[in-house]
Amino acid sequence: IDHIPAKDLFKVIRILGLDRIDTPVTFGNNLDSHKFGKKAIIKVSDKFFQDSEINKIALIAPTANLNIIRDYEVKEKRPVELPATIKGICKCINPKCITNAEPMATKFDVIAGETVSLKCFYCGKVTDHEHIEIV
């Protein structure tokens, strides 16, 4: 995973559970980037990310790219893409939201801009990028 904002590296590691897997994980932080100034990268051996994991990456690091490497060669590069709707992977920050009181999946409309925000489908509360809580 390339082009992660340096300040978000450890958040990406945590939400993907990379601190709990048995395969080798390598990361670099505060690396020089012509495009972003400073960036972070993560290399995970023998791991192919599921769509739900890619959605989590896109929420935290929408500038990230996934690079697939086989036999020491980059076989594919693709940017992460934000879906229009996110279901069941974030928590609504409104304590009075029905999703915090009932056993039901959350649902958010994604508001893409310079940073990502989420609008709760049920209560309408908008969560800014800094307060997105992945469950």
mmCIF file of N, CA and C in Angstrom:
data_model
loop_
_atom_site.group_PDB
_atom_site.id
_atom_site.type_symbol
_atom_site.label_atom_id
_atom_site.label_comp_id
_atom_site.label_asym_id
_atom_site.label_seq_id
_atom_site.Cartn_x
_atom_site.Cartn_y
_atom_site.Cartn_z
ATOM 1 N N ILE A 1 0.873 -1.163 0.000
ATOM 2 C CA ILE A 1 0.000 0.000 0.000
ATOM 3 C C ILE A 1 0.908 1.210 0.000
ATOM 4 N N ASP A 2 0.769 2.063 -0.988
ATOM 5 C CA ASP A 2 1.636 3.225 -1.159
ATOM 6 C C ASP A 2 0.805 4.500 -1.043
ATOM 7 N N HIS A 3 1.457 5.607 -0.792
ATOM 8 C CA HIS A 3 0.850 6.945 -0.729
ATOM 9 C C HIS A 3 -0.165 7.098 0.406
ATOM 10 N N ILE A 4 0.133 6.473 1.535
ATOM 11 C CA ILE A 4 -0.673 6.674 2.739
ATOM 12 C C ILE A 4 -0.191 7.971 3.388
ATOM 13 N N PRO A 5 -1.082 8.872 3.772
ATOM 14 C CA PRO A 5 -0.610 10.057 4.507
ATOM 15 C C PRO A 5 0.165 9.610 5.749
ATOM 16 N N ALA A 6 1.337 10.187 5.961
ATOM 17 C CA ALA A 6 2.224 9.754 7.050
ATOM 18 C C ALA A 6 1.520 9.749 8.408
ATOM 19 N N LYS A 7 0.675 10.728 8.658
ATOM 20 C CA LYS A 7 -0.006 10.821 9.952
ATOM 21 C C LYS A 7 -1.029 9.704 10.167
ATOM 22 N N ASP A 8 -1.415 9.015 9.089
ATOM 23 C CA ASP A 8 -2.452 7.987 9.189
ATOM 24 C C ASP A 8 -1.911 6.556 9.131
ATOM 25 N N LEU A 9 -0.594 6.378 9.082
ATOM 26 C CA LEU A 9 -0.017 5.048 8.934
ATOM 27 C C LEU A 9 -0.490 4.084 10.019
ATOM 28 N N PHE A 10 -0.350 4.458 11.267
ATOM 29 C CA PHE A 10 -0.668 3.523 12.346
ATOM 30 C C PHE A 10 -2.170 3.273 12.466
ATOM 31 N N LYS A 11 -2.984 4.232 12.034
ATOM 32 C CA LYS A 11 -4.423 4.022 11.993
ATOM 33 C C LYS A 11 -4.760 2.959 10.943
ATOM 34 N N VAL A 12 -4.117 3.001 9.782
ATOM 35 C CA VAL A 12 -4.340 2.001 8.738
ATOM 36 C C VAL A 12 -3.888 0.624 9.230
ATOM 37 N N ILE A 13 -2.734 0.552 9.862
ATOM 38 C CA ILE A 13 -2.239 -0.722 10.401
ATOM 39 C C ILE A 13 -3.241 -1.302 11.400
ATOM 40 N N ARG A 14 -3.763 -0.473 12.267
ATOM 41 C CA ARG A 14 -4.701 -0.920 13.298
ATOM 42 C C ARG A 14 -6.022 -1.396 12.691
ATOM 43 N N ILE A 15 -6.616 -0.607 11.799
ATOM 44 C CA ILE A 15 -7.935 -0.983 11.277
ATOM 45 C C ILE A 15 -7.882 -2.216 10.382
ATOM 46 N N LEU A 16 -6.727 -2.475 9.760
ATOM 47 C CA LEU A 16 -6.592 -3.676 8.932
ATOM 48 C C LEU A 16 -6.154 -4.889 9.751
ATOM 49 N N GLY A 17 -5.849 -4.682 11.019
ATOM 50 C CA GLY A 17 -5.425 -5.777 11.874
ATOM 51 C C GLY A 17 -4.042 -6.299 11.532
ATOM 52 N N LEU A 18 -3.217 -5.466 10.916
ATOM 53 C CA LEU A 18 -1.888 -5.906 10.497
ATOM 54 C C LEU A 18 -0.945 -6.124 11.679
ATOM 55 N N ASP A 19 -1.337 -5.631 12.841
ATOM 56 C CA ASP A 19 -0.538 -5.859 14.048
ATOM 57 C C ASP A 19 -0.815 -7.232 14.658
ATOM 58 N N ARG A 20 -1.760 -7.988 14.060
ATOM 59 C CA ARG A 20 -2.136 -9.288 14.607
ATOM 60 C C ARG A 20 -1.988 -10.439 13.606
ATOM 61 N N ILE A 21 -1.336 -10.216 12.467
ATOM 62 C CA ILE A 21 -1.215 -11.298 11.486
ATOM 63 C C ILE A 21 0.153 -11.961 11.601
ATOM 64 N N ASP A 22 0.238 -13.167 11.051
ATOM 65 C CA ASP A 22 1.463 -13.958 11.174
ATOM 66 C C ASP A 22 2.426 -13.796 10.008
ATOM 67 N N THR A 23 1.995 -13.177 8.914
ATOM 68 C CA THR A 23 2.880 -12.995 7.764
ATOM 69 C C THR A 23 3.718 -11.736 7.944
ATOM 70 N N PRO A 24 4.853 -11.657 7.263
ATOM 71 C CA PRO A 24 5.714 -10.473 7.397
ATOM 72 C C PRO A 24 5.014 -9.180 6.947
ATOM 73 N N VAL A 25 5.179 -8.134 7.752
ATOM 74 C CA VAL A 25 4.657 -6.797 7.447
ATOM 75 C C VAL A 25 5.819 -5.824 7.593
ATOM 76 N N THR A 26 6.023 -5.014 6.557
ATOM 77 C CA THR A 26 7.058 -3.986 6.590
ATOM 78 C C THR A 26 6.378 -2.646 6.351
ATOM 79 N N PHE A 27 6.787 -1.619 7.096
ATOM 80 C CA PHE A 27 6.222 -0.297 6.840
ATOM 81 C C PHE A 27 7.316 0.753 6.921
ATOM 82 N N GLY A 28 7.072 1.835 6.227
ATOM 83 C CA GLY A 28 7.957 2.993 6.273
ATOM 84 C C GLY A 28 7.106 4.222 6.490
ATOM 85 N N ASN A 29 7.618 5.160 7.270
ATOM 86 C CA ASN A 29 6.847 6.360 7.579
ATOM 87 C C ASN A 29 7.706 7.594 7.363
ATOM 88 N N ASN A 30 7.056 8.697 7.063
ATOM 89 C CA ASN A 30 7.706 9.983 6.814
ATOM 90 C C ASN A 30 8.725 9.900 5.670
ATOM 91 N N LEU A 31 8.372 9.155 4.650
ATOM 92 C CA LEU A 31 9.205 9.052 3.457
ATOM 93 C C LEU A 31 8.924 10.234 2.550
ATOM 94 N N ASP A 32 9.934 10.703 1.846
ATOM 95 C CA ASP A 32 9.746 11.833 0.939
ATOM 96 C C ASP A 32 8.840 11.443 -0.228
ATOM 97 N N SER A 33 7.949 12.354 -0.571
ATOM 98 C CA SER A 33 7.032 12.154 -1.684
ATOM 99 C C SER A 33 6.934 13.453 -2.467
ATOM 100 N N HIS A 34 7.177 13.378 -3.765
ATOM 101 C CA HIS A 34 7.049 14.577 -4.610
ATOM 102 C C HIS A 34 5.607 15.085 -4.619
ATOM 103 N N LYS A 35 4.656 14.151 -4.554
ATOM 104 C CA LYS A 35 3.248 14.497 -4.662
ATOM 105 C C LYS A 35 2.650 15.004 -3.349
ATOM 106 N N PHE A 36 3.064 14.394 -2.200
ATOM 107 C CA PHE A 36 2.418 14.694 -0.929
ATOM 108 C C PHE A 36 3.337 15.295 0.122
ATOM 109 N N GLY A 37 4.608 15.447 -0.161
ATOM 110 C CA GLY A 37 5.554 15.925 0.842
ATOM 111 C C GLY A 37 6.096 14.771 1.653
ATOM 112 N N LYS A 38 5.268 14.211 2.516
ATOM 113 C CA LYS A 38 5.617 13.026 3.313
ATOM 114 C C LYS A 38 4.546 11.963 3.108
ATOM 115 N N LYS A 39 4.988 10.702 3.074
ATOM 116 C CA LYS A 39 4.048 9.609 2.889
ATOM 117 C C LYS A 39 4.500 8.417 3.723
ATOM 118 N N ALA A 40 3.631 7.408 3.755
ATOM 119 C CA ALA A 40 3.946 6.141 4.404
ATOM 120 C C ALA A 40 3.625 5.018 3.426
ATOM 121 N N ILE A 41 4.275 3.877 3.632
ATOM 122 C CA ILE A 41 3.989 2.687 2.822
ATOM 123 C C ILE A 41 3.891 1.481 3.752
ATOM 124 N N ILE A 42 3.141 0.471 3.293
ATOM 125 C CA ILE A 42 3.023 -0.792 4.012
ATOM 126 C C ILE A 42 3.194 -1.912 2.990
ATOM 127 N N LYS A 43 4.020 -2.880 3.330
ATOM 128 C CA LYS A 43 4.191 -4.069 2.489
ATOM 129 C C LYS A 43 3.764 -5.273 3.317
ATOM 130 N N VAL A 44 2.829 -6.056 2.773
ATOM 131 C CA VAL A 44 2.307 -7.230 3.457
ATOM 132 C C VAL A 44 2.520 -8.433 2.560
ATOM 133 N N SER A 45 3.220 -9.434 3.056
ATOM 134 C CA SER A 45 3.470 -10.645 2.272
ATOM 135 C C SER A 45 2.247 -11.550 2.261
ATOM 136 N N ASP A 46 1.976 -12.131 1.100
ATOM 137 C CA ASP A 46 0.925 -13.153 0.953
ATOM 138 C C ASP A 46 -0.434 -12.698 1.461
ATOM 139 N N LYS A 47 -0.802 -11.464 1.179
ATOM 140 C CA LYS A 47 -2.087 -10.931 1.631
ATOM 141 C C LYS A 47 -2.772 -10.236 0.467
ATOM 142 N N PHE A 48 -3.993 -10.649 0.179
ATOM 143 C CA PHE A 48 -4.807 -9.983 -0.818
ATOM 144 C C PHE A 48 -5.997 -9.386 -0.098
ATOM 145 N N PHE A 49 -6.164 -8.098 -0.209
ATOM 146 C CA PHE A 49 -7.186 -7.389 0.547
ATOM 147 C C PHE A 49 -8.572 -7.585 -0.060
ATOM 148 N N GLN A 50 -9.544 -7.803 0.821
ATOM 149 C CA GLN A 50 -10.950 -7.925 0.436
ATOM 150 C C GLN A 50 -11.518 -6.524 0.202
ATOM 151 N N ASP A 51 -12.665 -6.447 -0.475
ATOM 152 C CA ASP A 51 -13.296 -5.151 -0.757
ATOM 153 C C ASP A 51 -13.569 -4.358 0.518
ATOM 154 N N SER A 52 -14.015 -5.036 1.582
ATOM 155 C CA SER A 52 -14.305 -4.316 2.829
ATOM 156 C C SER A 52 -13.029 -3.710 3.418
ATOM 157 N N GLU A 53 -11.899 -4.391 3.264
ATOM 158 C CA GLU A 53 -10.626 -3.865 3.753
ATOM 159 C C GLU A 53 -10.167 -2.679 2.896
ATOM 160 N N ILE A 54 -10.388 -2.761 1.605
ATOM 161 C CA ILE A 54 -10.032 -1.660 0.703
ATOM 162 C C ILE A 54 -10.883 -0.432 1.020
ATOM 163 N N ASN A 55 -12.171 -0.646 1.359
ATOM 164 C CA ASN A 55 -13.038 0.466 1.755
ATOM 165 C C ASN A 55 -12.518 1.141 3.017
ATOM 166 N N LYS A 56 -12.003 0.340 3.962
ATOM 167 C CA LYS A 56 -11.436 0.915 5.188
ATOM 168 C C LYS A 56 -10.204 1.753 4.870
ATOM 169 N N ILE A 57 -9.364 1.257 3.979
ATOM 170 C CA ILE A 57 -8.175 2.013 3.570
ATOM 171 C C ILE A 57 -8.606 3.323 2.931
ATOM 172 N N ALA A 58 -9.592 3.268 2.037
ATOM 173 C CA ALA A 58 -10.051 4.467 1.320
ATOM 174 C C ALA A 58 -10.619 5.513 2.277
ATOM 175 N N LEU A 59 -11.280 5.079 3.340
ATOM 176 C CA LEU A 59 -11.828 6.033 4.309
ATOM 177 C C LEU A 59 -10.733 6.781 5.049
ATOM 178 N N ILE A 60 -9.680 6.069 5.411
ATOM 179 C CA ILE A 60 -8.607 6.668 6.191
ATOM 180 C C ILE A 60 -7.560 7.325 5.298
ATOM 181 N N ALA A 61 -7.262 6.701 4.159
ATOM 182 C CA ALA A 61 -6.195 7.175 3.268
ATOM 183 C C ALA A 61 -6.682 7.167 1.815
ATOM 184 N N PRO A 62 -7.548 8.119 1.439
ATOM 185 C CA PRO A 62 -8.122 8.096 0.086
ATOM 186 C C PRO A 62 -7.106 8.325 -1.030
ATOM 187 N N THR A 63 -5.883 8.743 -0.702
ATOM 188 C CA THR A 63 -4.839 8.950 -1.711
ATOM 189 C C THR A 63 -3.994 7.700 -1.931
ATOM 190 N N ALA A 64 -4.286 6.628 -1.188
ATOM 191 C CA ALA A 64 -3.453 5.418 -1.238
ATOM 192 C C ALA A 64 -3.603 4.675 -2.560
ATOM 193 N N ASN A 65 -2.552 3.939 -2.891
ATOM 194 C CA ASN A 65 -2.551 3.037 -4.041
ATOM 195 C C ASN A 65 -2.240 1.635 -3.555
ATOM 196 N N LEU A 66 -2.892 0.649 -4.162
ATOM 197 C CA LEU A 66 -2.558 -0.741 -3.906
ATOM 198 C C LEU A 66 -1.655 -1.215 -5.028
ATOM 199 N N ASN A 67 -0.504 -1.733 -4.665
ATOM 200 C CA ASN A 67 0.437 -2.284 -5.639
ATOM 201 C C ASN A 67 0.521 -3.782 -5.397
ATOM 202 N N ILE A 68 0.283 -4.561 -6.440
ATOM 203 C CA ILE A 68 0.390 -6.014 -6.335
ATOM 204 C C ILE A 68 1.732 -6.420 -6.909
ATOM 205 N N ILE A 69 2.519 -7.099 -6.074
ATOM 206 C CA ILE A 69 3.880 -7.477 -6.462
ATOM 207 C C ILE A 69 3.983 -9.001 -6.452
ATOM 208 N N ARG A 70 4.454 -9.546 -7.571
ATOM 209 C CA ARG A 70 4.712 -10.984 -7.676
ATOM 210 C C ARG A 70 6.102 -11.175 -8.257
ATOM 211 N N ASP A 71 6.850 -12.087 -7.674
ATOM 212 C CA ASP A 71 8.212 -12.369 -8.152
ATOM 213 C C ASP A 71 9.043 -11.090 -8.250
ATOM 214 N N TYR A 72 8.911 -10.232 -7.249
ATOM 215 C CA TYR A 72 9.701 -9.001 -7.122
ATOM 216 C C TYR A 72 9.402 -7.967 -8.209
ATOM 217 N N GLU A 73 8.284 -8.105 -8.903
ATOM 218 C CA GLU A 73 7.889 -7.137 -9.928
ATOM 219 C C GLU A 73 6.482 -6.618 -9.629
ATOM 220 N N VAL A 74 6.289 -5.318 -9.865
ATOM 221 C CA VAL A 74 4.958 -4.734 -9.712
ATOM 222 C C VAL A 74 4.104 -5.200 -10.884
ATOM 223 N N LYS A 75 3.066 -5.964 -10.588
ATOM 224 C CA LYS A 75 2.179 -6.506 -11.619
ATOM 225 C C LYS A 75 0.961 -5.620 -11.850
ATOM 226 N N GLU A 76 0.565 -4.897 -10.802
ATOM 227 C CA GLU A 76 -0.633 -4.061 -10.926
ATOM 228 C C GLU A 76 -0.555 -2.930 -9.926
ATOM 229 N N LYS A 77 -0.987 -1.728 -10.359
ATOM 230 C CA LYS A 77 -1.120 -0.570 -9.477
ATOM 231 C C LYS A 77 -2.538 -0.050 -9.649
ATOM 232 N N ARG A 78 -3.188 0.174 -8.514
ATOM 233 C CA ARG A 78 -4.527 0.752 -8.620
ATOM 234 C C ARG A 78 -4.816 1.621 -7.408
ATOM 235 N N PRO A 79 -5.440 2.750 -7.632
ATOM 236 C CA PRO A 79 -5.797 3.609 -6.500
ATOM 237 C C PRO A 79 -6.979 3.003 -5.740
ATOM 238 N N VAL A 80 -7.042 3.260 -4.442
ATOM 239 C CA VAL A 80 -8.231 2.847 -3.702
ATOM 240 C C VAL A 80 -9.358 3.770 -4.136
ATOM 241 N N GLU A 81 -10.564 3.253 -4.128
ATOM 242 C CA GLU A 81 -11.713 4.049 -4.556
ATOM 243 C C GLU A 81 -12.761 4.065 -3.456
ATOM 244 N N LEU A 82 -13.264 5.241 -3.191
ATOM 245 C CA LEU A 82 -14.329 5.377 -2.202
ATOM 246 C C LEU A 82 -15.657 4.965 -2.814
ATOM 247 N N PRO A 83 -16.367 4.066 -2.167
ATOM 248 C CA PRO A 83 -17.716 3.752 -2.645
ATOM 249 C C PRO A 83 -18.664 4.893 -2.273
ATOM 250 N N ALA A 84 -19.820 4.935 -2.881
ATOM 251 C CA ALA A 84 -20.802 5.980 -2.577
ATOM 252 C C ALA A 84 -21.431 5.765 -1.205
ATOM 253 N N THR A 85 -21.510 4.489 -0.786
ATOM 254 C CA THR A 85 -22.127 4.129 0.490
ATOM 255 C C THR A 85 -21.219 3.160 1.235
ATOM 256 N N ILE A 86 -21.135 3.341 2.531
ATOM 257 C CA ILE A 86 -20.364 2.456 3.410
ATOM 258 C C ILE A 86 -21.355 1.797 4.369
ATOM 259 N N LYS A 87 -21.302 0.470 4.468
ATOM 260 C CA LYS A 87 -22.220 -0.249 5.360
ATOM 261 C C LYS A 87 -21.443 -1.092 6.367
ATOM 262 N N GLY A 88 -21.786 -0.918 7.630
ATOM 263 C CA GLY A 88 -21.340 -1.814 8.674
ATOM 264 C C GLY A 88 -19.884 -1.759 9.103
ATOM 265 N N ILE A 89 -19.102 -0.790 8.639
ATOM 266 C CA ILE A 89 -17.694 -0.778 9.059
ATOM 267 C C ILE A 89 -17.315 0.450 9.890
ATOM 268 N N CYS A 90 -18.239 1.392 10.021
ATOM 269 C CA CYS A 90 -17.980 2.594 10.822
ATOM 270 C C CYS A 90 -19.083 2.758 11.847
ATOM 271 N N LYS A 91 -18.752 3.497 12.888
ATOM 272 C CA LYS A 91 -19.711 3.779 13.952
ATOM 273 C C LYS A 91 -20.204 5.214 13.810
ATOM 274 N N CYS A 92 -21.493 5.435 14.036
ATOM 275 C CA CYS A 92 -22.039 6.793 14.033
ATOM 276 C C CYS A 92 -21.627 7.491 15.321
ATOM 277 N N ILE A 93 -21.181 8.740 15.189
ATOM 278 C CA ILE A 93 -20.721 9.479 16.371
ATOM 279 C C ILE A 93 -21.871 10.096 17.179
ATOM 280 N N ASN A 94 -23.090 10.027 16.642
ATOM 281 C CA ASN A 94 -24.251 10.553 17.361
ATOM 282 C C ASN A 94 -24.702 9.508 18.384
ATOM 283 N N PRO A 95 -24.547 9.794 19.684
ATOM 284 C CA PRO A 95 -24.920 8.797 20.694
ATOM 285 C C PRO A 95 -26.415 8.459 20.675
ATOM 286 N N LYS A 96 -27.240 9.341 20.109
ATOM 287 C CA LYS A 96 -28.682 9.090 20.055
ATOM 288 C C LYS A 96 -29.109 8.370 18.771
ATOM 289 N N CYS A 97 -28.177 8.081 17.887
ATOM 290 C CA CYS A 97 -28.506 7.382 16.630
ATOM 291 C C CYS A 97 -29.022 5.980 16.953
ATOM 292 N N ILE A 98 -30.015 5.553 16.203
ATOM 293 C CA ILE A 98 -30.606 4.235 16.410
ATOM 294 C C ILE A 98 -29.578 3.117 16.270
ATOM 295 N N THR A 99 -28.551 3.329 15.459
ATOM 296 C CA THR A 99 -27.534 2.289 15.258
ATOM 297 C C THR A 99 -26.683 2.060 16.509
ATOM 298 N N ASN A 100 -26.682 3.014 17.427
ATOM 299 C CA ASN A 100 -25.954 2.849 18.685
ATOM 300 C C ASN A 100 -26.824 2.260 19.790
ATOM 301 N N ALA A 101 -28.112 2.087 19.524
ATOM 302 C CA ALA A 101 -29.032 1.553 20.525
ATOM 303 C C ALA A 101 -29.631 0.207 20.119
ATOM 304 N N GLU A 102 -29.657 -0.070 18.838
ATOM 305 C CA GLU A 102 -30.258 -1.301 18.327
ATOM 306 C C GLU A 102 -29.202 -2.140 17.614
ATOM 307 N N PRO A 103 -29.375 -3.468 17.591
ATOM 308 C CA PRO A 103 -28.415 -4.322 16.880
ATOM 309 C C PRO A 103 -28.656 -4.286 15.367
ATOM 310 N N MET A 104 -28.118 -3.277 14.737
ATOM 311 C CA MET A 104 -28.292 -3.112 13.288
ATOM 312 C C MET A 104 -27.025 -2.541 12.677
ATOM 313 N N ALA A 105 -26.839 -2.805 11.405
ATOM 314 C CA ALA A 105 -25.647 -2.325 10.697
ATOM 315 C C ALA A 105 -25.773 -0.837 10.401
ATOM 316 N N THR A 106 -24.670 -0.149 10.509
ATOM 317 C CA THR A 106 -24.650 1.272 10.158
ATOM 318 C C THR A 106 -24.609 1.422 8.635
ATOM 319 N N LYS A 107 -24.995 2.598 8.187
ATOM 320 C CA LYS A 107 -24.970 2.903 6.752
ATOM 321 C C LYS A 107 -24.686 4.395 6.615
ATOM 322 N N PHE A 108 -23.723 4.716 5.761
ATOM 323 C CA PHE A 108 -23.326 6.108 5.565
ATOM 324 C C PHE A 108 -23.219 6.433 4.092
ATOM 325 N N ASP A 109 -23.590 7.649 3.737
ATOM 326 C CA ASP A 109 -23.276 8.195 2.423
ATOM 327 C C ASP A 109 -21.907 8.837 2.534
ATOM 328 N N VAL A 110 -21.053 8.577 1.563
ATOM 329 C CA VAL A 110 -19.697 9.110 1.571
ATOM 330 C C VAL A 110 -19.710 10.492 0.932
ATOM 331 N N ILE A 111 -19.147 11.461 1.625
ATOM 332 C CA ILE A 111 -19.004 12.815 1.101
ATOM 333 C C ILE A 111 -17.525 13.007 0.804
ATOM 334 N N ALA A 112 -17.176 12.931 -0.474
ATOM 335 C CA ALA A 112 -15.767 13.046 -0.877
ATOM 336 C C ALA A 112 -15.466 14.501 -1.184
ATOM 337 N N GLY A 113 -14.332 14.919 -0.737
ATOM 338 C CA GLY A 113 -13.839 16.265 -0.980
ATOM 339 C C GLY A 113 -12.357 16.243 -0.747
ATOM 340 N N GLU A 114 -11.822 17.326 -0.229
ATOM 341 C CA GLU A 114 -10.400 17.326 0.114
ATOM 342 C C GLU A 114 -10.121 16.273 1.180
ATOM 343 N N THR A 115 -11.056 16.098 2.113
ATOM 344 C CA THR A 115 -11.025 14.995 3.064
ATOM 345 C C THR A 115 -12.366 14.276 2.982
ATOM 346 N N VAL A 116 -12.421 13.088 3.534
ATOM 347 C CA VAL A 116 -13.629 12.275 3.480
ATOM 348 C C VAL A 116 -14.485 12.545 4.712
ATOM 349 N N SER A 117 -15.790 12.670 4.501
ATOM 350 C CA SER A 117 -16.759 12.761 5.590
ATOM 351 C C SER A 117 -17.843 11.728 5.323
ATOM 352 N N LEU A 118 -18.550 11.352 6.377
ATOM 353 C CA LEU A 118 -19.625 10.374 6.261
ATOM 354 C C LEU A 118 -20.911 10.963 6.817
ATOM 355 N N LYS A 119 -22.012 10.753 6.098
ATOM 356 C CA LYS A 119 -23.322 11.208 6.571
ATOM 357 C C LYS A 119 -24.162 9.983 6.895
ATOM 358 N N CYS A 120 -24.598 9.880 8.149
ATOM 359 C CA CYS A 120 -25.380 8.741 8.604
ATOM 360 C C CYS A 120 -26.717 8.693 7.874
ATOM 361 N N PHE A 121 -27.036 7.533 7.351
ATOM 362 C CA PHE A 121 -28.286 7.323 6.632
ATOM 363 C C PHE A 121 -29.491 7.449 7.565
ATOM 364 N N TYR A 122 -29.309 7.101 8.840
ATOM 365 C CA TYR A 122 -30.430 7.052 9.772
ATOM 366 C C TYR A 122 -30.682 8.360 10.504
ATOM 367 N N CYS A 123 -29.625 9.035 10.980
ATOM 368 C CA CYS A 123 -29.846 10.252 11.774
ATOM 369 C C CYS A 123 -29.378 11.525 11.062
ATOM 370 N N GLY A 124 -28.615 11.386 9.971
ATOM 371 C CA GLY A 124 -28.165 12.551 9.220
ATOM 372 C C GLY A 124 -26.911 13.225 9.761
ATOM 373 N N LYS A 125 -26.362 12.723 10.853
ATOM 374 C CA LYS A 125 -25.156 13.314 11.455
ATOM 375 C C LYS A 125 -23.967 13.116 10.515
ATOM 376 N N VAL A 126 -23.210 14.186 10.307
ATOM 377 C CA VAL A 126 -22.017 14.122 9.465
ATOM 378 C C VAL A 126 -20.793 13.958 10.353
ATOM 379 N N THR A 127 -19.978 12.959 10.020
ATOM 380 C CA THR A 127 -18.740 12.683 10.743
ATOM 381 C C THR A 127 -17.578 13.117 9.867
ATOM 382 N N ASP A 128 -16.727 13.997 10.385
ATOM 383 C CA ASP A 128 -15.569 14.436 9.592
ATOM 384 C C ASP A 128 -14.458 13.383 9.656
ATOM 385 N N HIS A 129 -13.463 13.540 8.788
ATOM 386 C CA HIS A 129 -12.392 12.568 8.625
ATOM 387 C C HIS A 129 -11.697 12.240 9.933
ATOM 388 N N GLU A 130 -11.455 13.237 10.771
ATOM 389 C CA GLU A 130 -10.730 13.027 12.016
ATOM 390 C C GLU A 130 -11.497 12.192 13.046
ATOM 391 N N HIS A 131 -12.815 12.115 12.901
ATOM 392 C CA HIS A 131 -13.630 11.425 13.890
ATOM 393 C C HIS A 131 -14.233 10.108 13.387
ATOM 394 N N ILE A 132 -13.861 9.668 12.195
ATOM 395 C CA ILE A 132 -14.356 8.391 11.683
ATOM 396 C C ILE A 132 -13.819 7.277 12.571
ATOM 397 N N GLU A 133 -14.734 6.458 13.054
ATOM 398 C CA GLU A 133 -14.363 5.326 13.923
ATOM 399 C C GLU A 133 -14.725 4.025 13.225
ATOM 400 N N ILE A 134 -13.698 3.276 12.844
ATOM 401 C CA ILE A 134 -13.886 1.986 12.188
ATOM 402 C C ILE A 134 -14.140 0.933 13.255
ATOM 403 N N VAL A 135 -15.142 0.079 13.021
ATOM 404 C CA VAL A 135 -15.438 -1.001 13.985
ATOM 405 C C VAL A 135 -14.946 -2.334 13.471
#
